[in-house]
Amino acid sequence: MLLHSELEVKPNPHPERPDRLRAIAASLAAAGIFPSKCALVPPREITKEELLMVHSPDHIESVEQTKNMLYSYFTSDTYANGHSACAAKLAAGLCADLASLIVSGRVRNGFALVRPPGHHAGVKQAMGFCLHNNAAVAALAAKRAGAKKVLIVDWDVHHGNGTQEIFDGDKTVLYISLHRHEDGNFYPGTGAAHEVGVLDGQGFSVNIPWSRGGVGDDDYIFAFQTVVLPIASEFAADITIISAGFDAARGDPLGCCDVTPTGYSWMTSLLAGSSNGRLLVILEGGYNLRSISSSATEVVKVLLGEGPNRASFVVSPSKEALSTVSQVLKIQQQFWPVLGPTYASLQAQQGSVSSNHSNELKKRKRPGGGPGPFWWKMGSKRLLYEALIEPRSRPRKLKGSTGSAAP
């Protein structure tokens, strides 16, 4: 998985680079966590038969064909080299095996330190740095191992459009995502609150779309307390999978949000109480090496039973978060009646969110310099990354490890 890298020489390194795994592994070792407190899961490439449960034959073949090329691009920012197909199959295989081990009770929980990430990869397309959808593969592996219901919580700053697409009509897999959205102006543009699933899957896609950047611990924990946890409790999954992107972390150049390592620790601890502790954390995004390493380390500490004191956290959500959560509660209460009292209480406290207030928020400058739709419509997260770390006067032309488980 370290051999998957962008070979074309460019002025700035690609944000999804091998150093991401190295940084997390070094942080876990420095904390005395790995390998002393964790058990390694033997690596295995996912089989074509397993991938066909998630992706189309054409998609699988297109990824496989990259083995015969020095380098190639699925989109302007989603690269591959001769090792990428193997890396993607190893990542998916590790996630599948960890899910099976957890459901079978052979391990308590696990952290999949894998790349390339997966939650943007849909049935037919690779995009957003993602080749195969690791979380989707893991969810189906969990079901084959005996899980009747699977919960996927995606806290990556970008909406997991691929995961939502794959399970859009499936009521046995509940997908909950917290992400920057900004009325569709933040990559990939999907994940509005009204996207609730289709057919039998209505109500089993839950989107919490932040209206701005700069969102921090208080807003995330508030959303967990009011939306995520009540629905998770009602759903009663046999295993919880976290699509753990750390690009909403403070200092991330793409996410421009403000979640701290403590915030990630809190969210993990809250989810550890669901599914009888059967929890699989899968690395997705996160591009500030210091942020992802410290955040991932705090998450693994929770898996090892070193979580924070939940009683000590008192949240003070922002007005924008109150508005977003109210919107989600209003939509989702028809599918999850347990949300009704919370929605009524919020409405009583703050009143209806007026259209004038919404218009005022749209006029404000977005924290973190959130972009308009021009860059995600080109299929590129990297374009924003390069603009942030090295502004240019001239436009550039863009071409079209292992898993571990707590014993």
mmCIF file of C-alpha atoms in Angstrom:
data_model
loop_
_atom_site.group_PDB
_atom_site.id
_atom_site.type_symbol
_atom_site.label_atom_id
_atom_site.label_comp_id
_atom_site.label_asym_id
_atom_site.label_seq_id
_atom_site.Cartn_x
_atom_site.Cartn_y
_atom_site.Cartn_z
ATOM 1 C CA MET A 1 0.000 0.000 0.000
ATOM 2 C CA LEU A 2 3.040 2.276 0.332
ATOM 3 C CA LEU A 3 3.852 1.675 -3.342
ATOM 4 C CA HIS A 4 0.588 3.315 -4.459
ATOM 5 C CA SER A 5 1.766 6.828 -5.295
ATOM 6 C CA GLU A 6 1.569 9.454 -7.995
ATOM 7 C CA LEU A 7 4.495 9.023 -10.365
ATOM 8 C CA GLU A 8 3.960 12.057 -12.563
ATOM 9 C CA VAL A 9 6.267 14.796 -11.289
ATOM 10 C CA LYS A 10 4.325 17.872 -10.155
ATOM 11 C CA PRO A 11 5.278 20.977 -8.157
ATOM 12 C CA ASN A 12 3.414 19.757 -5.063
ATOM 13 C CA PRO A 13 3.012 16.217 -3.706
ATOM 14 C CA HIS A 14 -0.397 14.623 -4.066
ATOM 15 C CA PRO A 15 -2.288 14.970 -0.747
ATOM 16 C CA GLU A 16 -3.157 11.234 -0.730
ATOM 17 C CA ARG A 17 0.406 9.956 -0.414
ATOM 18 C CA PRO A 18 2.239 7.056 1.280
ATOM 19 C CA ASP A 19 3.496 9.240 4.117
ATOM 20 C CA ARG A 20 -0.030 9.197 5.540
ATOM 21 C CA LEU A 21 0.374 5.554 6.593
ATOM 22 C CA ARG A 22 3.944 6.077 7.760
ATOM 23 C CA ALA A 23 2.924 8.996 9.983
ATOM 24 C CA ILE A 24 0.104 7.069 11.682
ATOM 25 C CA ALA A 25 2.238 3.956 12.165
ATOM 26 C CA ALA A 26 5.024 6.039 13.706
ATOM 27 C CA SER A 27 2.584 7.761 16.062
ATOM 28 C CA LEU A 28 1.094 4.432 17.207
ATOM 29 C CA ALA A 29 4.587 3.071 17.825
ATOM 30 C CA ALA A 30 5.642 6.176 19.772
ATOM 31 C CA ALA A 31 2.554 5.817 21.975
ATOM 32 C CA GLY A 32 3.486 2.218 22.763
ATOM 33 C CA ILE A 33 0.330 0.946 21.070
ATOM 34 C CA PHE A 34 1.640 -0.848 18.016
ATOM 35 C CA PRO A 35 2.660 -3.594 17.862
ATOM 36 C CA SER A 36 2.637 -4.350 21.608
ATOM 37 C CA LYS A 37 -1.095 -3.835 22.239
ATOM 38 C CA CYS A 38 -2.516 -4.892 18.877
ATOM 39 C CA ALA A 39 -2.567 -8.060 16.789
ATOM 40 C CA LEU A 40 -1.685 -7.894 13.109
ATOM 41 C CA VAL A 41 -4.186 -9.203 10.596
ATOM 42 C CA PRO A 42 -2.453 -11.106 7.755
ATOM 43 C CA PRO A 43 -2.826 -9.239 4.438
ATOM 44 C CA ARG A 44 -4.972 -10.691 1.678
ATOM 45 C CA GLU A 45 -6.043 -9.408 -1.713
ATOM 46 C CA ILE A 46 -9.803 -9.236 -2.083
ATOM 47 C CA THR A 47 -11.154 -11.643 -4.688
ATOM 48 C CA LYS A 48 -12.948 -10.622 -7.865
ATOM 49 C CA GLU A 49 -16.040 -12.467 -6.639
ATOM 50 C CA GLU A 50 -16.119 -10.346 -3.483
ATOM 51 C CA LEU A 51 -15.618 -7.130 -5.440
ATOM 52 C CA LEU A 52 -18.469 -8.031 -7.798
ATOM 53 C CA MET A 53 -20.843 -7.773 -4.846
ATOM 54 C CA VAL A 54 -19.993 -4.049 -4.707
ATOM 55 C CA HIS A 55 -18.652 -2.906 -8.085
ATOM 56 C CA SER A 56 -19.481 -3.483 -11.740
ATOM 57 C CA PRO A 57 -17.298 -5.810 -13.848
ATOM 58 C CA ASP A 58 -16.153 -2.853 -15.963
ATOM 59 C CA HIS A 59 -15.020 -0.930 -12.897
ATOM 60 C CA ILE A 60 -13.071 -3.879 -11.526
ATOM 61 C CA GLU A 61 -11.419 -4.453 -14.885
ATOM 62 C CA SER A 62 -10.497 -0.775 -15.281
ATOM 63 C CA VAL A 63 -8.653 -0.809 -11.947
ATOM 64 C CA GLU A 64 -6.991 -4.111 -12.801
ATOM 65 C CA GLN A 65 -5.730 -2.771 -16.132
ATOM 66 C CA THR A 66 -3.612 -0.140 -14.372
ATOM 67 C CA LYS A 67 -1.116 -2.911 -13.591
ATOM 68 C CA ASN A 68 -0.019 -2.665 -17.212
ATOM 69 C CA MET A 69 0.610 1.106 -17.150
ATOM 70 C CA LEU A 70 3.433 3.163 -15.688
ATOM 71 C CA TYR A 71 0.814 5.630 -14.437
ATOM 72 C CA SER A 72 -2.739 6.647 -15.292
ATOM 73 C CA TYR A 73 -5.637 8.772 -14.063
ATOM 74 C CA PHE A 74 -9.294 7.907 -13.482
ATOM 75 C CA THR A 75 -10.050 11.601 -12.876
ATOM 76 C CA SER A 76 -7.755 14.607 -12.772
ATOM 77 C CA ASP A 77 -6.856 13.843 -9.147
ATOM 78 C CA THR A 78 -7.384 10.069 -8.865
ATOM 79 C CA TYR A 79 -4.175 8.445 -9.987
ATOM 80 C CA ALA A 80 -2.887 4.896 -10.353
ATOM 81 C CA ASN A 81 0.456 3.283 -11.023
ATOM 82 C CA GLY A 82 1.536 -0.298 -11.609
ATOM 83 C CA HIS A 83 1.088 -1.150 -7.912
ATOM 84 C CA SER A 84 -2.258 0.541 -7.343
ATOM 85 C CA ALA A 85 -4.510 -2.385 -8.268
ATOM 86 C CA CYS A 86 -2.711 -4.625 -5.789
ATOM 87 C CA ALA A 87 -2.797 -1.919 -3.091
ATOM 88 C CA ALA A 88 -6.548 -1.409 -3.571
ATOM 89 C CA LYS A 89 -7.208 -5.155 -3.353
ATOM 90 C CA LEU A 90 -5.060 -5.468 -0.222
ATOM 91 C CA ALA A 91 -6.911 -2.556 1.421
ATOM 92 C CA ALA A 92 -10.300 -4.086 0.612
ATOM 93 C CA GLY A 93 -9.169 -7.559 1.668
ATOM 94 C CA LEU A 94 -7.929 -6.355 5.034
ATOM 95 C CA CYS A 95 -11.186 -4.504 5.704
ATOM 96 C CA ALA A 96 -13.240 -7.559 4.752
ATOM 97 C CA ASP A 97 -11.213 -9.867 6.996
ATOM 98 C CA LEU A 98 -11.311 -7.467 9.947
ATOM 99 C CA ALA A 99 -15.095 -7.206 9.637
ATOM 100 C CA SER A 100 -15.420 -10.990 9.589
ATOM 101 C CA LEU A 101 -13.132 -11.381 12.614
ATOM 102 C CA ILE A 102 -15.135 -8.844 14.602
ATOM 103 C CA VAL A 103 -18.546 -10.322 13.760
ATOM 104 C CA SER A 104 -17.315 -13.833 14.582
ATOM 105 C CA GLY A 105 -16.074 -12.635 17.968
ATOM 106 C CA ARG A 106 -12.451 -13.578 17.347
ATOM 107 C CA VAL A 107 -11.383 -9.960 17.959
ATOM 108 C CA ARG A 108 -13.196 -7.203 19.821
ATOM 109 C CA ASN A 109 -12.636 -4.387 17.338
ATOM 110 C CA GLY A 110 -10.156 -3.201 14.739
ATOM 111 C CA PHE A 111 -8.467 -0.311 12.961
ATOM 112 C CA ALA A 112 -7.750 -0.722 9.232
ATOM 113 C CA LEU A 113 -4.634 1.285 8.428
ATOM 114 C CA VAL A 114 -5.138 1.143 4.666
ATOM 115 C CA ARG A 115 -4.894 3.112 1.457
ATOM 116 C CA PRO A 116 -6.060 4.002 -1.132
ATOM 117 C CA PRO A 117 -9.240 5.221 0.583
ATOM 118 C CA GLY A 118 -12.615 4.069 -0.660
ATOM 119 C CA HIS A 119 -15.798 5.948 0.223
ATOM 120 C CA HIS A 120 -16.034 7.935 -3.059
ATOM 121 C CA ALA A 121 -15.743 4.794 -5.193
ATOM 122 C CA GLY A 122 -19.198 3.919 -6.494
ATOM 123 C CA VAL A 123 -20.615 0.956 -8.338
ATOM 124 C CA LYS A 124 -19.071 2.008 -11.653
ATOM 125 C CA GLN A 125 -16.495 4.713 -10.978
ATOM 126 C CA ALA A 126 -13.241 5.510 -9.192
ATOM 127 C CA MET A 127 -12.988 9.121 -8.009
ATOM 128 C CA GLY A 128 -11.882 11.363 -5.175
ATOM 129 C CA PHE A 129 -8.612 9.411 -4.613
ATOM 130 C CA CYS A 130 -10.669 6.175 -4.167
ATOM 131 C CA LEU A 131 -10.441 2.970 -6.230
ATOM 132 C CA HIS A 132 -12.453 0.248 -4.420
ATOM 133 C CA ASN A 133 -14.993 0.980 -1.687
ATOM 134 C CA ASN A 134 -13.409 -0.533 1.426
ATOM 135 C CA ALA A 135 -16.299 0.224 3.784
ATOM 136 C CA ALA A 136 -18.843 -1.336 1.427
ATOM 137 C CA VAL A 137 -16.695 -4.449 0.997
ATOM 138 C CA ALA A 138 -16.367 -4.686 4.792
ATOM 139 C CA ALA A 139 -20.119 -4.293 5.318
ATOM 140 C CA LEU A 140 -20.920 -7.157 2.953
ATOM 141 C CA ALA A 141 -18.188 -9.309 4.506
ATOM 142 C CA ALA A 142 -19.780 -8.677 7.901
ATOM 143 C CA LYS A 143 -23.138 -9.839 6.550
ATOM 144 C CA ARG A 144 -21.593 -13.000 5.137
ATOM 145 C CA ALA A 145 -20.097 -13.623 8.578
ATOM 146 C CA GLY A 146 -23.537 -13.468 10.178
ATOM 147 C CA ALA A 147 -24.379 -9.797 10.737
ATOM 148 C CA LYS A 148 -28.002 -9.018 9.948
ATOM 149 C CA LYS A 149 -27.648 -5.244 10.135
ATOM 150 C CA VAL A 150 -24.605 -3.002 9.578
ATOM 151 C CA LEU A 151 -24.183 0.650 10.569
ATOM 152 C CA ILE A 152 -21.693 2.802 8.638
ATOM 153 C CA VAL A 153 -20.855 6.183 10.171
ATOM 154 C CA ASP A 154 -18.807 8.369 7.827
ATOM 155 C CA TRP A 155 -17.146 11.370 9.468
ATOM 156 C CA ASP A 156 -14.823 12.193 6.557
ATOM 157 C CA VAL A 157 -15.244 15.870 5.696
ATOM 158 C CA HIS A 158 -16.390 14.876 2.198
ATOM 159 C CA HIS A 159 -19.655 13.028 1.624
ATOM 160 C CA GLY A 160 -19.203 9.322 0.865
ATOM 161 C CA ASN A 161 -21.178 9.404 -2.354
ATOM 162 C CA GLY A 162 -19.960 5.954 -3.379
ATOM 163 C CA THR A 163 -21.023 4.245 -0.152
ATOM 164 C CA GLN A 164 -24.427 5.919 -0.248
ATOM 165 C CA GLU A 165 -24.952 4.871 -3.873
ATOM 166 C CA ILE A 166 -24.029 1.243 -3.176
ATOM 167 C CA PHE A 167 -26.501 0.889 -0.282
ATOM 168 C CA ASP A 168 -29.135 3.418 -1.358
ATOM 169 C CA GLY A 169 -31.957 0.862 -1.484
ATOM 170 C CA ASP A 170 -30.725 -1.500 1.235
ATOM 171 C CA LYS A 171 -32.488 -1.346 4.606
ATOM 172 C CA THR A 172 -29.979 -3.732 6.213
ATOM 173 C CA VAL A 173 -27.153 -1.176 5.921
ATOM 174 C CA LEU A 174 -27.684 2.198 7.597
ATOM 175 C CA TYR A 175 -25.406 4.937 6.268
ATOM 176 C CA ILE A 176 -24.924 8.114 8.342
ATOM 177 C CA SER A 177 -22.613 10.851 7.076
ATOM 178 C CA LEU A 178 -21.436 14.128 8.619
ATOM 179 C CA HIS A 179 -19.735 16.341 6.021
ATOM 180 C CA ARG A 180 -19.263 19.801 4.569
ATOM 181 C CA HIS A 181 -21.879 20.393 1.906
ATOM 182 C CA GLU A 182 -22.630 24.101 1.534
ATOM 183 C CA ASP A 183 -25.680 23.627 -0.683
ATOM 184 C CA GLY A 184 -23.763 21.253 -2.941
ATOM 185 C CA ASN A 185 -20.804 23.571 -3.415
ATOM 186 C CA PHE A 186 -18.331 21.356 -1.553
ATOM 187 C CA TYR A 187 -16.891 18.195 -3.102
ATOM 188 C CA PRO A 188 -18.466 15.903 -4.248
ATOM 189 C CA GLY A 189 -21.687 17.949 -4.100
ATOM 190 C CA THR A 190 -23.892 15.097 -2.877
ATOM 191 C CA GLY A 191 -25.201 14.380 0.616
ATOM 192 C CA ALA A 192 -28.023 16.890 1.099
ATOM 193 C CA ALA A 193 -30.326 16.283 4.049
ATOM 194 C CA HIS A 194 -33.177 15.272 1.756
ATOM 195 C CA GLU A 195 -31.159 12.353 0.338
ATOM 196 C CA VAL A 196 -32.682 9.616 2.499
ATOM 197 C CA GLY A 197 -32.403 6.504 0.329
ATOM 198 C CA VAL A 198 -34.742 4.946 -2.209
ATOM 199 C CA LEU A 199 -37.405 2.226 -2.235
ATOM 200 C CA ASP A 200 -36.957 -0.100 0.764
ATOM 201 C CA GLY A 201 -33.901 1.907 1.776
ATOM 202 C CA GLN A 202 -35.773 5.134 2.535
ATOM 203 C CA GLY A 203 -34.641 6.422 5.905
ATOM 204 C CA PHE A 204 -31.463 4.361 5.833
ATOM 205 C CA SER A 205 -29.344 7.158 4.404
ATOM 206 C CA VAL A 206 -28.919 9.960 6.943
ATOM 207 C CA ASN A 207 -26.971 13.026 5.855
ATOM 208 C CA ILE A 208 -25.845 15.799 8.201
ATOM 209 C CA PRO A 209 -24.615 18.463 5.741
ATOM 210 C CA TRP A 210 -22.657 21.308 7.326
ATOM 211 C CA SER A 211 -23.322 24.689 5.735
ATOM 212 C CA ARG A 212 -19.795 26.041 6.222
ATOM 213 C CA GLY A 213 -16.195 25.236 7.064
ATOM 214 C CA GLY A 214 -14.627 25.655 10.489
ATOM 215 C CA VAL A 215 -16.950 23.102 12.125
ATOM 216 C CA GLY A 216 -15.450 21.780 15.363
ATOM 217 C CA ASP A 217 -15.882 19.357 18.247
ATOM 218 C CA ASP A 218 -19.011 20.913 19.761
ATOM 219 C CA ASP A 219 -20.999 20.752 16.527
ATOM 220 C CA TYR A 220 -19.975 17.175 15.771
ATOM 221 C CA ILE A 221 -20.727 15.925 19.296
ATOM 222 C CA PHE A 222 -24.057 17.765 19.248
ATOM 223 C CA ALA A 223 -24.976 16.020 15.976
ATOM 224 C CA PHE A 224 -23.963 12.701 17.497
ATOM 225 C CA GLN A 225 -26.098 13.264 20.583
ATOM 226 C CA THR A 226 -29.194 14.431 18.719
ATOM 227 C CA VAL A 227 -29.125 12.441 15.458
ATOM 228 C CA VAL A 228 -26.472 9.739 15.177
ATOM 229 C CA LEU A 229 -26.812 7.974 18.521
ATOM 230 C CA PRO A 230 -30.643 7.907 18.740
ATOM 231 C CA ILE A 231 -30.899 6.435 15.238
ATOM 232 C CA ALA A 232 -28.049 4.000 15.884
ATOM 233 C CA SER A 233 -29.774 2.823 19.065
ATOM 234 C CA GLU A 234 -33.054 2.230 17.225
ATOM 235 C CA PHE A 235 -31.342 0.441 14.347
ATOM 236 C CA ALA A 236 -29.376 -1.868 16.688
ATOM 237 C CA ALA A 237 -26.673 -2.948 14.234
ATOM 238 C CA ASP A 238 -24.604 -6.079 14.699
ATOM 239 C CA ILE A 239 -21.427 -4.168 13.787
ATOM 240 C CA THR A 240 -20.543 -0.496 13.361
ATOM 241 C CA ILE A 241 -18.095 0.576 10.669
ATOM 242 C CA ILE A 242 -16.554 4.043 10.815
ATOM 243 C CA SER A 243 -15.359 5.571 7.552
ATOM 244 C CA ALA A 244 -12.730 7.527 9.434
ATOM 245 C CA GLY A 245 -11.466 10.355 7.318
ATOM 246 C CA PHE A 246 -9.434 12.790 9.385
ATOM 247 C CA ASP A 247 -9.773 15.691 6.958
ATOM 248 C CA ALA A 248 -12.243 17.513 9.191
ATOM 249 C CA ALA A 249 -9.331 17.810 11.611
ATOM 250 C CA ARG A 250 -7.829 21.124 12.652
ATOM 251 C CA GLY A 251 -5.090 22.036 10.175
ATOM 252 C CA ASP A 252 -6.244 19.881 7.264
ATOM 253 C CA PRO A 253 -5.659 21.725 3.954
ATOM 254 C CA LEU A 254 -8.693 20.250 2.186
ATOM 255 C CA GLY A 255 -11.295 20.113 4.956
ATOM 256 C CA CYS A 256 -10.655 23.487 6.652
ATOM 257 C CA CYS A 257 -12.599 22.393 9.739
ATOM 258 C CA ASP A 258 -11.668 22.300 13.417
ATOM 259 C CA VAL A 259 -12.145 18.820 14.915
ATOM 260 C CA THR A 260 -9.434 17.960 17.461
ATOM 261 C CA PRO A 261 -7.940 14.570 18.368
ATOM 262 C CA THR A 262 -10.066 14.764 21.520
ATOM 263 C CA GLY A 263 -13.159 15.256 19.357
ATOM 264 C CA TYR A 264 -12.390 12.129 17.352
ATOM 265 C CA SER A 265 -11.782 10.268 20.605
ATOM 266 C CA TRP A 266 -15.190 11.353 21.842
ATOM 267 C CA MET A 267 -17.001 10.311 18.676
ATOM 268 C CA THR A 268 -15.330 6.901 18.742
ATOM 269 C CA SER A 269 -16.172 6.443 22.406
ATOM 270 C CA LEU A 270 -19.823 7.299 21.778
ATOM 271 C CA LEU A 271 -20.020 4.775 18.932
ATOM 272 C CA ALA A 272 -18.203 2.115 20.940
ATOM 273 C CA GLY A 273 -21.363 1.788 23.004
ATOM 274 C CA SER A 274 -23.329 0.589 19.979
ATOM 275 C CA SER A 275 -23.236 -2.874 18.404
ATOM 276 C CA ASN A 276 -22.042 -4.351 21.712
ATOM 277 C CA GLY A 277 -18.621 -2.846 21.104
ATOM 278 C CA ARG A 278 -18.158 -4.482 17.685
ATOM 279 C CA LEU A 279 -16.453 -1.567 15.975
ATOM 280 C CA LEU A 280 -14.336 -1.409 12.803
ATOM 281 C CA VAL A 281 -12.544 1.852 12.005
ATOM 282 C CA ILE A 282 -11.351 2.241 8.392
ATOM 283 C CA LEU A 283 -8.977 5.017 7.361
ATOM 284 C CA GLU A 284 -10.397 7.254 4.638
ATOM 285 C CA GLY A 285 -9.080 10.798 4.043
ATOM 286 C CA GLY A 286 -6.949 13.224 6.065
ATOM 287 C CA TYR A 287 -3.985 15.076 4.601
ATOM 288 C CA ASN A 288 -2.210 16.930 7.409
ATOM 289 C CA LEU A 289 0.266 14.338 8.675
ATOM 290 C CA ARG A 290 0.371 15.704 12.213
ATOM 291 C CA SER A 291 -3.432 15.871 12.435
ATOM 292 C CA ILE A 292 -4.114 12.393 11.080
ATOM 293 C CA SER A 293 -1.424 10.723 13.192
ATOM 294 C CA SER A 294 -2.533 12.285 16.480
ATOM 295 C CA SER A 295 -6.237 11.782 15.690
ATOM 296 C CA ALA A 296 -5.820 8.150 14.629
ATOM 297 C CA THR A 297 -3.797 7.437 17.756
ATOM 298 C CA GLU A 298 -6.552 8.792 19.986
ATOM 299 C CA VAL A 299 -9.111 6.661 18.140
ATOM 300 C CA VAL A 300 -7.065 3.494 18.617
ATOM 301 C CA LYS A 301 -6.707 4.310 22.321
ATOM 302 C CA VAL A 302 -10.496 4.208 22.581
ATOM 303 C CA LEU A 303 -10.541 0.806 20.871
ATOM 304 C CA LEU A 304 -8.103 -0.364 23.550
ATOM 305 C CA GLY A 305 -10.396 0.815 26.336
ATOM 306 C CA GLU A 306 -8.638 4.099 27.069
ATOM 307 C CA GLY A 307 -11.539 6.355 26.139
ATOM 308 C CA PRO A 308 -12.402 9.786 27.579
ATOM 309 C CA ASN A 309 -14.734 10.451 30.469
ATOM 310 C CA ARG A 310 -18.037 10.995 28.652
ATOM 311 C CA ALA A 311 -19.603 12.884 31.540
ATOM 312 C CA SER A 312 -17.081 15.701 31.211
ATOM 313 C CA PHE A 313 -18.116 16.982 27.772
ATOM 314 C CA VAL A 314 -20.650 19.824 27.627
ATOM 315 C CA VAL A 315 -21.407 20.996 24.098
ATOM 316 C CA SER A 316 -22.203 24.481 22.852
ATOM 317 C CA PRO A 317 -23.264 24.075 19.223
ATOM 318 C CA SER A 318 -23.066 26.960 16.787
ATOM 319 C CA LYS A 319 -26.163 28.568 15.300
ATOM 320 C CA GLU A 320 -25.310 27.010 11.950
ATOM 321 C CA ALA A 321 -25.108 23.546 13.531
ATOM 322 C CA LEU A 322 -28.451 24.041 15.254
ATOM 323 C CA SER A 323 -29.970 24.966 11.907
ATOM 324 C CA THR A 324 -28.447 21.964 10.117
ATOM 325 C CA VAL A 325 -29.413 19.481 12.815
ATOM 326 C CA SER A 326 -32.963 20.873 12.956
ATOM 327 C CA GLN A 327 -33.281 20.397 9.210
ATOM 328 C CA VAL A 328 -32.056 16.792 9.472
ATOM 329 C CA LEU A 329 -34.383 16.022 12.390
ATOM 330 C CA LYS A 330 -37.362 17.453 10.528
ATOM 331 C CA ILE A 331 -36.693 15.192 7.541
ATOM 332 C CA GLN A 332 -35.635 12.041 9.363
ATOM 333 C CA GLN A 333 -38.308 11.999 12.087
ATOM 334 C CA GLN A 334 -40.762 10.482 9.604
ATOM 335 C CA PHE A 335 -38.494 7.432 9.394
ATOM 336 C CA TRP A 336 -37.184 7.541 12.969
ATOM 337 C CA PRO A 337 -39.956 8.732 15.330
ATOM 338 C CA VAL A 338 -37.488 8.702 18.222
ATOM 339 C CA LEU A 339 -36.187 12.002 16.802
ATOM 340 C CA GLY A 340 -39.549 13.765 17.128
ATOM 341 C CA PRO A 341 -39.222 15.018 20.726
ATOM 342 C CA THR A 342 -35.716 16.358 20.075
ATOM 343 C CA TYR A 343 -36.903 18.222 17.000
ATOM 344 C CA ALA A 344 -39.836 19.709 18.907
ATOM 345 C CA SER A 345 -37.523 20.764 21.719
ATOM 346 C CA LEU A 346 -35.093 22.486 19.356
ATOM 347 C CA GLN A 347 -37.931 24.263 17.594
ATOM 348 C CA ALA A 348 -39.255 25.501 20.912
ATOM 349 C CA GLN A 349 -35.803 26.798 21.893
ATOM 350 C CA GLN A 350 -34.838 28.551 18.700
ATOM 351 C CA GLY A 351 -38.039 28.843 16.661
ATOM 352 C CA SER A 352 -38.236 28.052 12.997
ATOM 353 C CA VAL A 353 -35.154 28.840 10.954
ATOM 354 C CA SER A 354 -36.335 31.671 8.751
ATOM 355 C CA SER A 355 -35.555 31.959 5.080
ATOM 356 C CA ASN A 356 -34.025 35.378 5.809
ATOM 357 C CA HIS A 357 -31.535 33.755 8.181
ATOM 358 C CA SER A 358 -30.656 31.136 5.550
ATOM 359 C CA ASN A 359 -30.074 33.843 2.974
ATOM 360 C CA GLU A 360 -27.872 35.734 5.422
ATOM 361 C CA LEU A 361 -25.715 32.644 5.996
ATOM 362 C CA LYS A 362 -25.247 32.174 2.250
ATOM 363 C CA LYS A 363 -23.980 35.750 1.923
ATOM 364 C CA ARG A 364 -21.334 35.326 4.619
ATOM 365 C CA LYS A 365 -17.799 34.421 3.689
ATOM 366 C CA ARG A 366 -17.256 30.732 4.393
ATOM 367 C CA PRO A 367 -14.535 29.970 6.960
ATOM 368 C CA GLY A 368 -11.563 28.244 5.424
ATOM 369 C CA GLY A 369 -12.137 29.843 2.033
ATOM 370 C CA GLY A 370 -14.626 27.201 0.866
ATOM 371 C CA PRO A 371 -14.693 27.023 -2.923
ATOM 372 C CA GLY A 372 -17.558 27.371 -5.321
ATOM 373 C CA PRO A 373 -18.674 24.513 -7.537
ATOM 374 C CA PHE A 374 -16.084 25.000 -10.292
ATOM 375 C CA TRP A 375 -13.488 22.610 -8.889
ATOM 376 C CA TRP A 376 -15.597 19.662 -7.761
ATOM 377 C CA LYS A 377 -17.491 19.686 -11.045
ATOM 378 C CA MET A 378 -14.098 18.983 -12.644
ATOM 379 C CA GLY A 379 -13.882 15.921 -10.394
ATOM 380 C CA SER A 380 -10.938 17.231 -8.418
ATOM 381 C CA LYS A 381 -10.337 17.602 -4.702
ATOM 382 C CA ARG A 382 -6.659 18.246 -5.387
ATOM 383 C CA LEU A 383 -7.278 21.497 -7.237
ATOM 384 C CA LEU A 384 -8.354 23.159 -4.000
ATOM 385 C CA TYR A 385 -5.433 21.592 -2.109
ATOM 386 C CA GLU A 386 -2.891 23.085 -4.487
ATOM 387 C CA ALA A 387 -4.612 26.465 -4.471
ATOM 388 C CA LEU A 388 -4.413 26.555 -0.686
ATOM 389 C CA ILE A 389 -0.794 25.515 -0.224
ATOM 390 C CA GLU A 390 0.681 27.408 -3.163
ATOM 391 C CA PRO A 391 -1.475 30.094 -4.824
ATOM 392 C CA ARG A 392 -0.531 30.667 -8.443
ATOM 393 C CA SER A 393 -1.071 33.473 -10.874
ATOM 394 C CA ARG A 394 -1.025 31.107 -13.876
ATOM 395 C CA PRO A 395 -3.543 28.259 -14.208
ATOM 396 C CA ARG A 396 -2.185 24.699 -14.408
ATOM 397 C CA LYS A 397 -3.510 22.056 -16.727
ATOM 398 C CA LEU A 398 -4.610 18.924 -14.882
ATOM 399 C CA LYS A 399 -4.502 15.523 -16.559
ATOM 400 C CA GLY A 400 -7.607 13.780 -17.220
ATOM 401 C CA SER A 401 0.269 -1.587 5.405
ATOM 402 C CA THR A 402 -1.479 -3.430 7.205
ATOM 403 C CA GLY A 403 -4.598 -3.786 9.342
ATOM 404 C CA SER A 404 -4.547 -4.236 13.081
ATOM 405 C CA ALA A 405 -7.039 -5.475 15.595
ATOM 406 C CA ALA A 406 -7.218 -5.126 19.326
ATOM 407 C CA PRO A 407 -6.969 -8.608 20.857
#
